[in-house]
Amino acid sequence: LQVTVLGTPAEEQGGGKIDLINAGAFDGLDVVFMAHPSQENAAYLPDVAEHDVTVKYYGKASHAAAYPWEGVNALDAAVLAYNNLSVLRQQMKPTWRVHGVIKNGGVKPNIIPSYTELEFYLRAPSMKDLSVLIEKVENCFKSAALATGCKVEIKGGENDYYNVLPNKSLQKVYKENGKKLGIEFISEDSILNGLSGSTDFGNVTFVVPGLHPYFYIGSDALNHTEQYTEAAGSQNAQFYALRTAKALAMTALDVIFKPGLLEEVREDFRQVKLKEEGQINPV
């Protein structure tokens, strides 16, 4: 019997867990647990697949008043790309997300911009859906370059984040233990109809059975806001974090000592992974 506490930095940028997967850090593990603070308690939320993309447009600088016809406007390309995506949204599935920024829009108003840069995140519930969305979005970027005469460079992030695979056996046991500690969980309908963010823990659930619950910290503030940062660092939040840790520890003990539970967890993992991979690579 061995319990491993594994530090996994760079969840938001770079995907540290993916590097650890490739380095063999998860080899030989039976189950992996991680919890994430939120506004509610849930044994599972549908964290979605995510793809980063950086787009660079290269044009030609020129004086914007004296001879603008000599320039090739990279800002026009960036604006067209942004608007192309806005038009695309009408044909997007309700569960798809595309959001981004123009990181570089030029230097001075009287100079035709020769270089612009955009950064976007693309999200979808599954890797299959994500691949469709990526193609549509990249066409928006390419067509903007064609329309303006710019050259375009489209570069994806180092790692894609996979959607988190559910494991019903682990979720069931975790909820049972959580309820013993007074945790009140949201309904199944709320889980099915909701979307969360993206995490490199999704990639882990494709190689090891995983449990990724969300837990209330005593505040209704939304994640990634100043109010939530303050709430997460408060003394009040410690009670909820420790209670979740206890529920995870109790679940780990059940996996170790309850006859047949680990095999049920493994079978759930095999079935869900088989279904997911069949969608990505249909026979």
XYZ file of C-alpha atoms in Angstrom:
283
model
C 0.000 0.000 0.000
C 1.339 3.404 -0.987
C -0.231 6.857 -0.885
C 1.451 9.491 -3.063
C 0.995 13.230 -2.549
C 1.952 14.735 -5.890
C 2.501 18.456 -6.416
C 1.268 19.426 -9.885
C 1.987 23.079 -10.728
C 1.136 24.975 -13.935
C -2.491 23.865 -14.219
C -3.582 27.170 -15.769
C -0.667 27.579 -18.185
C 1.280 24.743 -19.785
C -0.418 21.719 -18.255
C 2.007 20.492 -15.605
C 0.111 17.241 -15.097
C 0.563 16.386 -18.776
C 4.330 16.730 -18.392
C 4.114 14.488 -15.326
C 2.087 11.915 -17.262
C 4.758 11.846 -19.950
C 7.455 11.535 -17.280
C 5.726 8.462 -15.783
C 4.621 10.094 -12.514
C 1.194 8.416 -12.712
C 2.470 4.970 -13.725
C 1.370 2.236 -11.352
C -1.263 4.322 -9.546
C -4.714 2.777 -9.055
C -6.748 5.972 -8.526
C -6.043 9.701 -8.422
C -7.964 12.293 -6.385
C -8.027 16.070 -6.613
C -10.557 18.644 -5.394
C -11.266 22.158 -6.664
C -13.023 25.035 -4.848
C -16.261 26.329 -6.318
C -19.679 27.763 -5.385
C -21.252 24.365 -4.744
C -20.513 20.793 -3.760
C -20.426 18.253 -6.588
C -18.727 14.889 -6.914
C -18.328 15.653 -10.627
C -18.760 18.596 -12.975
C -18.275 18.324 -16.748
C -14.884 20.020 -17.118
C -14.424 20.473 -20.849
C -11.650 19.928 -23.378
C -9.600 23.026 -24.209
C -7.174 24.192 -26.917
C -5.025 27.327 -26.778
C -4.128 29.120 -29.985
C -1.899 32.114 -30.733
C -2.393 33.849 -34.074
C 0.126 36.243 -35.589
C -0.518 38.392 -38.665
C 2.341 39.864 -40.667
C 1.665 42.804 -42.999
C 3.658 45.792 -44.208
C 4.124 49.139 -42.462
C 3.365 52.377 -44.269
C 2.342 55.956 -43.483
C -1.375 55.839 -42.805
C -2.050 59.333 -44.249
C 0.549 59.890 -46.990
C 0.486 56.496 -48.767
C -1.688 53.925 -46.981
C -2.019 51.943 -50.234
C 1.604 50.899 -49.834
C 0.816 49.130 -46.573
C -0.648 45.742 -45.708
C -2.725 46.216 -42.581
C -2.206 43.494 -39.988
C -4.712 45.159 -37.640
C -7.407 44.801 -40.277
C -6.649 41.077 -40.328
C -6.955 40.850 -36.526
C -10.256 42.759 -36.539
C -11.654 40.618 -39.356
C -10.630 37.451 -37.504
C -12.367 38.669 -34.346
C -15.495 39.516 -36.320
C -15.365 36.217 -38.222
C -15.526 34.424 -34.873
C -18.465 36.583 -33.810
C -20.329 35.522 -36.953
C -19.356 31.881 -36.368
C -21.040 31.925 -32.960
C -24.464 31.588 -34.601
C -23.435 28.127 -35.785
C -21.698 27.074 -32.586
C -23.212 24.448 -30.315
C -24.466 25.889 -27.008
C -21.731 23.975 -25.156
C -18.851 25.411 -27.228
C -16.833 28.360 -25.986
C -14.429 30.663 -27.861
C -12.868 33.618 -26.062
C -9.747 35.650 -26.590
C -7.892 38.955 -26.782
C -5.897 41.043 -29.227
C -2.501 41.144 -27.518
C -0.796 43.408 -30.052
C -2.711 45.824 -32.264
C 0.024 48.052 -33.675
C 2.322 50.853 -32.582
C 0.934 54.291 -33.576
C -2.222 55.487 -35.353
C -0.273 57.040 -38.236
C 1.530 53.796 -39.054
C -0.216 50.951 -40.877
C 0.344 48.036 -38.449
C 2.725 45.441 -39.844
C 2.195 42.981 -36.978
C -0.690 41.936 -34.738
C -1.196 39.046 -32.351
C -4.277 37.370 -30.882
C -4.639 34.698 -28.210
C -7.757 32.534 -27.963
C -9.009 29.604 -25.889
C -11.347 27.087 -27.530
C -13.472 24.753 -25.392
C -15.869 21.884 -26.085
C -17.320 19.011 -24.004
C -15.262 16.325 -25.769
C -12.077 15.969 -27.816
C -14.217 15.020 -30.813
C -16.203 18.253 -30.622
C -13.053 20.230 -29.938
C -11.401 19.035 -33.156
C -14.433 20.246 -35.154
C -14.371 23.615 -33.403
C -10.630 24.048 -33.986
C -11.053 23.584 -37.733
C -13.875 26.131 -37.921
C -11.956 28.698 -35.884
C -8.733 28.277 -37.852
C -10.679 28.937 -41.060
C -11.773 32.251 -39.524
C -8.134 33.171 -38.916
C -6.974 32.070 -42.378
C -9.732 33.885 -44.259
C -8.844 37.159 -42.510
C -5.291 36.827 -43.779
C -6.498 36.116 -47.311
C -8.828 39.119 -47.307
C -6.119 41.568 -46.198
C -3.085 40.126 -47.953
C -1.318 39.345 -44.677
C 0.663 36.270 -43.824
C -0.676 34.335 -40.868
C 0.977 32.068 -38.316
C -1.341 29.875 -36.243
C 0.260 28.065 -33.336
C -1.553 25.818 -30.897
C -0.606 25.518 -27.242
C 1.976 23.001 -26.129
C -0.719 20.754 -24.652
C -4.451 20.340 -25.176
C -6.511 19.758 -22.045
C -8.816 16.733 -22.238
C -12.287 16.653 -20.729
C -12.516 15.035 -17.295
C -13.853 11.483 -17.547
C -16.454 10.636 -14.886
C -16.144 7.573 -12.679
C -19.532 6.706 -11.192
C -18.184 4.221 -8.661
C -15.777 6.754 -7.160
C -18.388 9.512 -7.271
C -20.960 7.342 -5.464
C -18.590 6.463 -2.624
C -17.339 10.043 -2.308
C -20.901 11.367 -2.021
C -21.729 8.781 0.637
C -18.710 9.837 2.672
C -19.333 13.529 2.089
C -22.907 13.291 3.318
C -21.668 11.666 6.541
C -19.605 14.819 7.105
C -22.538 17.138 6.377
C -21.753 18.013 2.759
C -24.859 18.885 0.733
C -24.431 18.065 -2.964
C -26.168 19.704 -5.924
C -28.675 17.640 -7.912
C -27.837 15.424 -10.868
C -29.836 17.741 -13.139
C -27.657 20.661 -12.091
C -24.565 18.630 -12.956
C -25.839 17.536 -16.375
C -26.996 21.016 -17.355
C -23.906 22.818 -16.121
C -20.466 23.441 -17.536
C -17.279 24.118 -15.686
C -13.822 25.164 -16.837
C -10.927 23.107 -18.104
C -8.112 21.350 -16.280
C -5.094 19.197 -17.066
C -6.590 16.704 -14.598
C -8.748 15.672 -17.558
C -5.651 14.227 -19.229
C -4.919 12.274 -16.045
C -8.389 10.666 -16.130
C -7.538 9.200 -19.542
C -4.644 7.207 -18.012
C -5.784 6.547 -14.409
C -9.279 6.373 -12.850
C -9.812 9.792 -11.305
C -12.096 11.720 -8.990
C -12.295 15.525 -9.309
C -14.994 16.891 -6.973
C -15.829 20.557 -6.462
C -16.453 22.019 -3.024
C -18.139 25.062 -1.541
C -15.845 27.354 0.503
C -18.481 29.428 2.301
C -18.794 32.135 -0.337
C -21.075 32.745 -3.315
C -18.403 34.791 -5.118
C -17.439 33.531 -8.579
C -14.070 31.916 -9.278
C -11.295 34.070 -10.763
C -12.567 37.261 -9.126
C -11.015 39.411 -6.395
C -13.880 38.474 -4.087
C -13.208 34.766 -4.525
C -9.486 35.237 -3.947
C -10.291 36.922 -0.644
C -12.790 34.205 0.318
C -10.379 31.384 -0.541
C -7.761 32.839 1.807
C -10.141 33.345 4.694
C -10.191 31.280 7.860
C -13.788 30.307 7.107
C -12.728 28.480 3.920
C -10.381 26.195 5.864
C -13.281 24.289 7.405
C -14.706 23.429 3.991
C -11.320 22.503 2.530
C -10.508 20.189 5.440
C -13.965 18.596 5.300
C -13.439 17.827 1.602
C -10.005 16.390 2.353
C -11.568 14.109 4.943
C -14.191 12.904 2.453
C -11.435 12.136 -0.058
C -9.420 10.278 2.582
C -12.461 8.210 3.548
C -13.028 7.404 -0.132
C -9.409 6.295 -0.475
C -9.832 3.961 2.499
C -12.955 2.494 0.903
C -11.041 1.804 -2.317
C -8.382 0.015 -0.276
C -10.579 -2.002 2.050
C -13.989 -2.540 0.408
C -13.967 -5.852 -1.481
C -14.559 -5.421 -5.205
C -14.691 -1.612 -5.210
C -11.372 -1.100 -6.979
C -12.403 -3.482 -9.746
C -15.704 -1.597 -10.150
C -13.722 1.643 -10.448
C -11.440 0.085 -13.053
C -14.387 -1.244 -15.055
C -16.055 2.201 -15.060
C -12.763 3.643 -16.279
C -12.464 1.084 -19.082
C -16.023 1.600 -20.288
C -15.983 5.410 -20.233
C -12.558 5.605 -21.858
C -13.563 3.126 -24.557
C -16.648 5.185 -25.367
C -14.667 8.449 -25.444
C -11.885 7.066 -27.633
C -14.452 5.548 -29.974
C -15.854 9.027 -30.548
C -12.396 10.431 -31.273
C -11.255 7.588 -33.517
C -14.349 5.824 -34.870
C -13.697 2.426 -36.457
